[in-house]
Coordinates of C-alpha atoms and ligand atoms in Angstrom, one line a residue:
X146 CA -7.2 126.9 48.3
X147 CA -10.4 127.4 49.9
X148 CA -11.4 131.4 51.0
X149 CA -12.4 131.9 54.1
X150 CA -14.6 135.2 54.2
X151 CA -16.8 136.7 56.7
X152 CA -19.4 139.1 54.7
X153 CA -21.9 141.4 55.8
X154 CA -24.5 138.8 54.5
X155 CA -22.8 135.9 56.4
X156 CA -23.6 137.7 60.2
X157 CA -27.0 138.9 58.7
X158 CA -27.7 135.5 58.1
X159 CA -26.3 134.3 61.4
X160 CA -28.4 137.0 63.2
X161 CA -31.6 135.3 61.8
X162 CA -30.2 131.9 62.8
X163 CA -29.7 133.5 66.6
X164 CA -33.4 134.6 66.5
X165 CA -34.9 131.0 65.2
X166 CA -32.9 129.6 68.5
X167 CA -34.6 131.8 71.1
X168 CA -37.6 131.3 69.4
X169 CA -37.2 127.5 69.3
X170 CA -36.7 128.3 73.3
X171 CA -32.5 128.5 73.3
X172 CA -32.2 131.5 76.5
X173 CA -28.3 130.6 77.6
X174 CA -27.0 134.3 76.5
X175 CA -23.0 132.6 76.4
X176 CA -24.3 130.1 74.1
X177 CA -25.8 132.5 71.7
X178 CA -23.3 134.6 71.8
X179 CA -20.6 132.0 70.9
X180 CA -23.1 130.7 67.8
X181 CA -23.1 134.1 66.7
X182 CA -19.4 134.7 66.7
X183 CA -18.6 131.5 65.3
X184 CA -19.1 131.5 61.3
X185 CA -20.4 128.3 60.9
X186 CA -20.0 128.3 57.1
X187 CA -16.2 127.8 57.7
X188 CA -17.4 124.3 58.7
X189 CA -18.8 123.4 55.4
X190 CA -18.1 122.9 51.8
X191 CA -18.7 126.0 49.8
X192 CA -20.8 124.8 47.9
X193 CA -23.3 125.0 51.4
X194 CA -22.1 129.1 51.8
X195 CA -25.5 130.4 51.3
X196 CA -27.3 128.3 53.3
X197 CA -25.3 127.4 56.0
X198 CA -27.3 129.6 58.6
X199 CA -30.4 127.3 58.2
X200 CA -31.4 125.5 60.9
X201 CA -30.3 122.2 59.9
X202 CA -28.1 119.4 60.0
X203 CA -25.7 119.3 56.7
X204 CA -23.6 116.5 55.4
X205 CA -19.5 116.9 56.1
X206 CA -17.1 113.3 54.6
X207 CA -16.9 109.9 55.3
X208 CA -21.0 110.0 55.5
X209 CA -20.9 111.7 59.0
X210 CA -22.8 115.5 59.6
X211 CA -22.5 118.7 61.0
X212 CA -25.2 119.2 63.6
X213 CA -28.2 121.1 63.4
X214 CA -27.4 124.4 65.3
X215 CA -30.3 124.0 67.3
X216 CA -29.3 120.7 68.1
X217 CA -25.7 122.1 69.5
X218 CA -27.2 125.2 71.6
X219 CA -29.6 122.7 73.3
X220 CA -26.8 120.4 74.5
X221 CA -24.2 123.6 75.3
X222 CA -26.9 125.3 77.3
X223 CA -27.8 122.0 78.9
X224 CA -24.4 121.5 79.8
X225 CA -23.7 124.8 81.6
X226 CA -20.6 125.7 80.6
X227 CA -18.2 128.1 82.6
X228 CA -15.4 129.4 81.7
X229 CA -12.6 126.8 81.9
X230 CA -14.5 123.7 82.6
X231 CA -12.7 120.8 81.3
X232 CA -15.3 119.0 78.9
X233 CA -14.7 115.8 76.6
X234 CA -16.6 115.5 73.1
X235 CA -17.2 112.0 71.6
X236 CA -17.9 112.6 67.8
X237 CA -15.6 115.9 66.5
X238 CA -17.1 115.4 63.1
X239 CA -16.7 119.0 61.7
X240 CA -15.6 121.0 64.8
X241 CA -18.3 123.1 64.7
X242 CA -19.2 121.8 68.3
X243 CA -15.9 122.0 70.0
X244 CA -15.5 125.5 68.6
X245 CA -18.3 126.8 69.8
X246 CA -17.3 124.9 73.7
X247 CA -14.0 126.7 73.0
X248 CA -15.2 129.9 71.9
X249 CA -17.4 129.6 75.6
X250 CA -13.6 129.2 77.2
X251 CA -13.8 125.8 77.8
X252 CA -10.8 123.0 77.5
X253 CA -12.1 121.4 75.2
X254 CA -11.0 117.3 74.6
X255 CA -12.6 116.1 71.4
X256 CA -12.0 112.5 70.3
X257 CA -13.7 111.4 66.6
X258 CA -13.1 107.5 65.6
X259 CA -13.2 108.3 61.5
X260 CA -9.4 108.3 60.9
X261 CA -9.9 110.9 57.4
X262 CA -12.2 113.1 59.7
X263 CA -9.0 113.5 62.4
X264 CA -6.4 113.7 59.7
X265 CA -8.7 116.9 58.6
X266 CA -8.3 118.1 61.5
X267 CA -4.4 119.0 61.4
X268 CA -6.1 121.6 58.6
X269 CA -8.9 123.0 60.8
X270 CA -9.0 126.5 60.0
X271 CA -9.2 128.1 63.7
X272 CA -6.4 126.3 65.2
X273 CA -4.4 128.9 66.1
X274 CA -7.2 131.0 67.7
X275 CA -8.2 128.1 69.7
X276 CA -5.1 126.2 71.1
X277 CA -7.9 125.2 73.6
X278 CA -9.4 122.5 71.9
X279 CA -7.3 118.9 71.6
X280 CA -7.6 116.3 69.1
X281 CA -7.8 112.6 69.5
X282 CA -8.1 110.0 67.3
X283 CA -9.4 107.4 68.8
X284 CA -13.2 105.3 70.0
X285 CA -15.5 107.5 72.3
X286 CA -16.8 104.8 74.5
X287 CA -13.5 104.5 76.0
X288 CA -12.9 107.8 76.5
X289 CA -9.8 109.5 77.5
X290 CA -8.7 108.0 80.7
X291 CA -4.9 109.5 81.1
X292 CA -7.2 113.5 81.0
X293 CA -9.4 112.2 83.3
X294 CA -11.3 113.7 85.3
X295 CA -13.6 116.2 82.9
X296 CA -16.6 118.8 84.6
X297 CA -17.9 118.0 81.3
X298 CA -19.1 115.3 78.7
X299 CA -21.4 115.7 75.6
X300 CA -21.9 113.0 73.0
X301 CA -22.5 114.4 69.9
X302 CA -23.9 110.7 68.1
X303 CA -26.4 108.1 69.0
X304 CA -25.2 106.3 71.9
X305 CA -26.6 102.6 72.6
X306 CA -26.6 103.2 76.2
X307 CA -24.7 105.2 78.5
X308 CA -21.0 104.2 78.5
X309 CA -19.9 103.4 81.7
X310 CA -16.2 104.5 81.1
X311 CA -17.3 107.7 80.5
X312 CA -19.4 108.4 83.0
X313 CA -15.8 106.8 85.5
X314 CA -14.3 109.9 83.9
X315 CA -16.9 112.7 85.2
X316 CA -16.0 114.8 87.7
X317 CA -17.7 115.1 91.6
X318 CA -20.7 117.5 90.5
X319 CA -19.8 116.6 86.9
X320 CA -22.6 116.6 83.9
X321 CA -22.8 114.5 80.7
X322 CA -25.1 115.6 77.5
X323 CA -26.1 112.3 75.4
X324 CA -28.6 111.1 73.2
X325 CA -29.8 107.5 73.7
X326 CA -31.2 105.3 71.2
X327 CA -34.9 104.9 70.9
X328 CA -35.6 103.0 67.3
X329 CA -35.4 106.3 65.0
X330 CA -34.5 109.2 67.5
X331 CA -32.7 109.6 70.9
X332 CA -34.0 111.4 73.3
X333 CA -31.7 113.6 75.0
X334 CA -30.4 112.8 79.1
X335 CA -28.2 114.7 81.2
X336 CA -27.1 112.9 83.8
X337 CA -25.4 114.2 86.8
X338 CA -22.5 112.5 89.2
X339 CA -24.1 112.6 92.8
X340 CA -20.8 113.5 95.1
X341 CA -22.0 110.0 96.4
X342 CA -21.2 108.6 93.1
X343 CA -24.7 108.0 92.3
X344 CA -26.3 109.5 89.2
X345 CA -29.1 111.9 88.7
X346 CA -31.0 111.1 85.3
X347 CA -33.1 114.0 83.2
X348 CA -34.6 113.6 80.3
X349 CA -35.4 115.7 77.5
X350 CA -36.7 116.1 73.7
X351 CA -36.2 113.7 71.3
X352 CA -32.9 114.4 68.2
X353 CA -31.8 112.7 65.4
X354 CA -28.2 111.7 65.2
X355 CA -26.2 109.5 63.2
X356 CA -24.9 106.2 65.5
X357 CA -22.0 106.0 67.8
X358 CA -20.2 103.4 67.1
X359 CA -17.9 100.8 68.2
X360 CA -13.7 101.2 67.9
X361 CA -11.7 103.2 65.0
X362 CA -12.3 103.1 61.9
X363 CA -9.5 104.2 59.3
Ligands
LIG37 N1 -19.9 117.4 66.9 C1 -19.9 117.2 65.5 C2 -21.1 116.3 65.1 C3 -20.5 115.2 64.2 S1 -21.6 113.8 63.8 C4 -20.0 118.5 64.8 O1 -20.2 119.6 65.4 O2 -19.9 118.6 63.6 C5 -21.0 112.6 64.9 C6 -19.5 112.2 64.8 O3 -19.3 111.2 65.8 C7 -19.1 111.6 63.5 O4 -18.0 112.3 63.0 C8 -18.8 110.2 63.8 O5 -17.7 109.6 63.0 C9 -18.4 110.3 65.3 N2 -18.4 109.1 66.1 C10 -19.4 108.1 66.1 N3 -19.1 107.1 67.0 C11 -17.9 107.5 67.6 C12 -17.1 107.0 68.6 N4 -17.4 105.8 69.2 N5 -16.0 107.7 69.0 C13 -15.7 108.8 68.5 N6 -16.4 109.4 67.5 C14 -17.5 108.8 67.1

């Protein structure tokens, strides 16, 4: 069985990670907050326990990654989260993301396509502290139509282009987070539902994910 220990030198280490973020330009106090609550080493193998508070992107199973923590406050502050907004998540990978959504108080509706990644799920260690997050097995560019409509959506993988369904299921007001392809990075958009349906594009730096991709797999 795995331990699962929180040690002096654990939120030391996270501290430093909190300080690396608002120097790399992270300011949304909820966000940092949440990263430093959340021990992000219970998201990795042990054998990553000492360095699990560096600011980078680690390998979890089925050749998918955790994100790099910078990468995950930039699109949580981007996405403005208030307490109780109702956000979807393509690409649950390790949980790391949804946790730290959930930690934020958001409903939190996370759908990964790698059927061992979900079934890994069922043993996710902070279940019962966060009854706010839901699971779905399942392809992210259709989305999850019957929990329509969301306030939120962030796409934690490489996305093509911006999938239509998805941005059917944002809210009036609503925002989406994603990172679209260009050749070797993405550079990150938020894009914003117009009450008028239209949408309002920004653009942002350029990230590294691995590629979203088409139906289930598993
Ligand atoms: N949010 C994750 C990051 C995981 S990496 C974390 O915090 O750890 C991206 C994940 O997206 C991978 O697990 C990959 O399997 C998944 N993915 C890729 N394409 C997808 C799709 N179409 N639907 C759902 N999940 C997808």
């Amino acid at each position: 069985m795995r331990k699962y220990e929180d040690s002096y030198q654990h939120k030391g280490l996270r501290k430093q990670l909190i300080n690396v973020l608002k120097d790399k330009g992270i300011t949304d106090e909820n966000v940092l907050a949440a990263i430093n609550t959340i021990p992000r080493h219970y998201f990795l193998d042990s054998a990553f326990d000492k360095i699990a508070y560096e600011d980078r992107a680690f390998p979890i199973s089925e050749g998918q990654t955790i994100s790099q923590p910078y990468t995950v406050a930039y699109q949580t502050q981007l996405l403005q989260i208030k307490k109780s907004d109702k956000v979807l998540e393509i690409g649950t990978g390790s949980v790391y993301q949804s946790t730290i959504l959930a930690e934020m108080g958001a409903w939190v509706y996370t759908i990964e396509r790698q059927k061992k990644l979900y079934e890994a799920h069922k043993q996710f260690y902070f279940r019962s502290k966060y009854p706010n997050i839901k699971f779905f097995y399942g392809d992210g560019f259709e989305g999850l139509p019957t929990f329509a409509p969301f306030d939120k959506v962030i796409i934690t993988a490489a996305a093509p282009f911006i999938p239509p369904k998805l941005i059917e299921q944002l809210k009036p007001n609503g925002l989406m987070v994603i990172p679209v392809d260009e050749g070797d990075n993405q550079r990150m958009h938020r894009i914003t539902k117009l009450p008028d349906g239209s949408l309002k594009e920004e653009q942002f730096d350029l990230f590294s994910f691995v590629p979203m991709l088409t139906g289930k797999n598993g």
